[in-house]
PDB file of C-alpha atoms in Angstrom:
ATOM      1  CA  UNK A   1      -5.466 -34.678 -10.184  1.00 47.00           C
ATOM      2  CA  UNK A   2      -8.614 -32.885 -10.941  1.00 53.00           C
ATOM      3  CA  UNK A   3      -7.961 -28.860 -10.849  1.00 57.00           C
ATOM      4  CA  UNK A   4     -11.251 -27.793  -9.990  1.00 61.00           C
ATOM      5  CA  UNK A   5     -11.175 -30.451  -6.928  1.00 61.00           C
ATOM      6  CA  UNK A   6      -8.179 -29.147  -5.625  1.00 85.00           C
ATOM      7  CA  UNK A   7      -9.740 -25.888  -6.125  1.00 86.00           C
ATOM      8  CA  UNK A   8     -13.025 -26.406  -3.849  1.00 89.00           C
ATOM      9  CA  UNK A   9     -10.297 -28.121  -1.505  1.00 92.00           C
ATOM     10  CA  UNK A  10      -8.562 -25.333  -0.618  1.00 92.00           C
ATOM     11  CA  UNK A  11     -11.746 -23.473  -0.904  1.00 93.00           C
ATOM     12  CA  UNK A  12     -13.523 -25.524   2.167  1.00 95.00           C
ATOM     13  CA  UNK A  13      -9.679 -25.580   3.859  1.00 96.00           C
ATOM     14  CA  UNK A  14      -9.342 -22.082   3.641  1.00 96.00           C
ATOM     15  CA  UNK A  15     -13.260 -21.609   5.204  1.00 97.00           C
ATOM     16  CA  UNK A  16     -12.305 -23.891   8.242  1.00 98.00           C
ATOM     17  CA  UNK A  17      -8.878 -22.357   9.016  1.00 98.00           C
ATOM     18  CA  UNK A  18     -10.808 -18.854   9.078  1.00 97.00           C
ATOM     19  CA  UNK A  19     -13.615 -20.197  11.355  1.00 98.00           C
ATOM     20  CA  UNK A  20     -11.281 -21.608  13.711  1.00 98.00           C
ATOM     21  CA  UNK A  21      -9.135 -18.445  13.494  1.00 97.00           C
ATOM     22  CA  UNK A  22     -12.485 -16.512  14.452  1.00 97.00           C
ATOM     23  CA  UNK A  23     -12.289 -19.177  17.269  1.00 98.00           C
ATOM     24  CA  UNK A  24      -9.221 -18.781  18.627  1.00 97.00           C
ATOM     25  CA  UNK A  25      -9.710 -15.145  18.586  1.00 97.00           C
ATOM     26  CA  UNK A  26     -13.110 -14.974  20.487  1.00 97.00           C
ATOM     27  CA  UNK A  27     -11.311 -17.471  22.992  1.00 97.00           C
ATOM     28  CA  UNK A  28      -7.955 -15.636  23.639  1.00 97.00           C
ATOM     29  CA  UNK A  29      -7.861 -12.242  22.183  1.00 96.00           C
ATOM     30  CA  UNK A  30      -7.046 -10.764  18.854  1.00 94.00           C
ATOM     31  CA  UNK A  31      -3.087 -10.092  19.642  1.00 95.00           C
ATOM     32  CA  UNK A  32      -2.954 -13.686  21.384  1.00 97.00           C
ATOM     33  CA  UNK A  33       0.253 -15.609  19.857  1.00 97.00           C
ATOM     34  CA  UNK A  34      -2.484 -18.510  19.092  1.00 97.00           C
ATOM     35  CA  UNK A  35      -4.822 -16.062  17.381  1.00 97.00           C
ATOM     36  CA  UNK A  36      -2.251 -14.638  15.226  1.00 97.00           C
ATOM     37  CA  UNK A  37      -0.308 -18.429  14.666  1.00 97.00           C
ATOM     38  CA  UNK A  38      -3.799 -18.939  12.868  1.00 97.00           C
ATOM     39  CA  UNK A  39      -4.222 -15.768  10.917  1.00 97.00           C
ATOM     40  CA  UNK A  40      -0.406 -16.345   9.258  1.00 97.00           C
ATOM     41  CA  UNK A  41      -1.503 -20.287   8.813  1.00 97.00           C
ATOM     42  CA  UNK A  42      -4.530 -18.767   7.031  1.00 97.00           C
ATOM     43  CA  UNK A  43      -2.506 -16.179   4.897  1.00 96.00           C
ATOM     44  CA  UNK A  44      -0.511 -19.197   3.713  1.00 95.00           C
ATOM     45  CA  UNK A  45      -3.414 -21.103   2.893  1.00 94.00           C
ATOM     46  CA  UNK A  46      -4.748 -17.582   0.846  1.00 93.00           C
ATOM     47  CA  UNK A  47      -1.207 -16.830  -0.631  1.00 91.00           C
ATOM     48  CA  UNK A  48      -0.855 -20.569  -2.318  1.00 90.00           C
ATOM     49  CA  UNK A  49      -4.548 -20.443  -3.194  1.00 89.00           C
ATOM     50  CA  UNK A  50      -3.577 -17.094  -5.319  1.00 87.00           C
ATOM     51  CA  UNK A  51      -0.351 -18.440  -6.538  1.00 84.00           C
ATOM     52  CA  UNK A  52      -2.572 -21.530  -7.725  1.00 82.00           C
ATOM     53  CA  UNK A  53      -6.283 -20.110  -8.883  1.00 77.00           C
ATOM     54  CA  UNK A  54      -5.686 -16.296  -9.274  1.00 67.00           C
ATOM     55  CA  UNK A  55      -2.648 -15.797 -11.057  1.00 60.00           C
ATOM     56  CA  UNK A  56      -2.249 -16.272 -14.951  1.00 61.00           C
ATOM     57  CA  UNK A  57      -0.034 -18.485 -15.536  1.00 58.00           C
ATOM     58  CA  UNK A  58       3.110 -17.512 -18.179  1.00 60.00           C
ATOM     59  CA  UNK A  59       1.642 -19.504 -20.874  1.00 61.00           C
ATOM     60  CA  UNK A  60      -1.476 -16.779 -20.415  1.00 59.00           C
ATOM     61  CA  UNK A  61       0.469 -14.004 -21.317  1.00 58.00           C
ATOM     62  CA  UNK A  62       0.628 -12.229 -24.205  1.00 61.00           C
ATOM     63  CA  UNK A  63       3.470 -12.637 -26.154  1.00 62.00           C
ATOM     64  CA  UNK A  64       5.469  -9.808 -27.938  1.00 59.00           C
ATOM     65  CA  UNK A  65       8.222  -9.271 -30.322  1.00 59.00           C
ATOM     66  CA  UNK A  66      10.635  -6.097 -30.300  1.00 57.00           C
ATOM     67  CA  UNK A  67      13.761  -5.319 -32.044  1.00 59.00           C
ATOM     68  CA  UNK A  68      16.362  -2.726 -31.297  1.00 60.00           C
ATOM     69  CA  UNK A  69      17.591  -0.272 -34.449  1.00 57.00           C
ATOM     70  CA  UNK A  70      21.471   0.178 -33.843  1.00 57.00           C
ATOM     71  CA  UNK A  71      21.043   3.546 -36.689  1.00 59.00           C
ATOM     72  CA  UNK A  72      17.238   4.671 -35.964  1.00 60.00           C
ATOM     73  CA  UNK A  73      16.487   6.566 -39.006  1.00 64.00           C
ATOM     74  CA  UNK A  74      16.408  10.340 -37.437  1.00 62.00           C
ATOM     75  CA  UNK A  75      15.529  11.769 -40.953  1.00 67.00           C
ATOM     76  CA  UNK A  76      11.703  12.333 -39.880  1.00 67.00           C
ATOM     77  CA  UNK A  77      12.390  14.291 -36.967  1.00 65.00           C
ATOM     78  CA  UNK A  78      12.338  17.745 -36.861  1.00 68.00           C
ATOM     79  CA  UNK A  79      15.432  19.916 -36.387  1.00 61.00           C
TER      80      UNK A  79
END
C-alpha cells in the first residue's frame, strides 16, 4: 500500500472526525458524554497518525558503539 495515500487518508479522516466533534459539541455541550466519545475517537485517530507519520522509526536512529573498561586507566587523573 502506498504510504503517502494512507497518509492523506488519515489526514482527511482525522479532518472529518474533528468537524463532527465540533458538531457534536455545538449540538450537546462540551462535557456531553457524545462530545467527549468524539474527542477520545479523535485522539486515537491523532495518536496512530503520530505513531505512523511523526515518529522515526528505529531504523532512523543513530547507531552507537560503547565498551565498558573493567581497569580504566586512572594514571591521568590527578591525585
Amino acid at each position: 500500500m502506498d504510504e503517502e495515500m494512507t497518509k492523506r487518508e488519515m489526514e482527511e479522516q482525522i479532518k472529518k472526525k474533528r468537524e463532527q466533534m465540533i458538531e457534536i459539541a455545538k449540538q450537546y455541550g462540551f462535557t456531553n458524554e457524545k462530545t467527549l466519545k468524539s474527542s477520545q475517537e479523535l485522539d486515537n485517530l491523532l495518536n496512530k497518525y503520530q505513531r505512523f507519520f511523526r515518529i522515526p522509526k528505529i531504523r532512523e536512529y543513530p547507531t552507537a558503539s560503547f565498551s565498558i573498561n573493567a581497569h580504566p586507566d586512572l594514571s591521568s587523573l590527578p591525585a
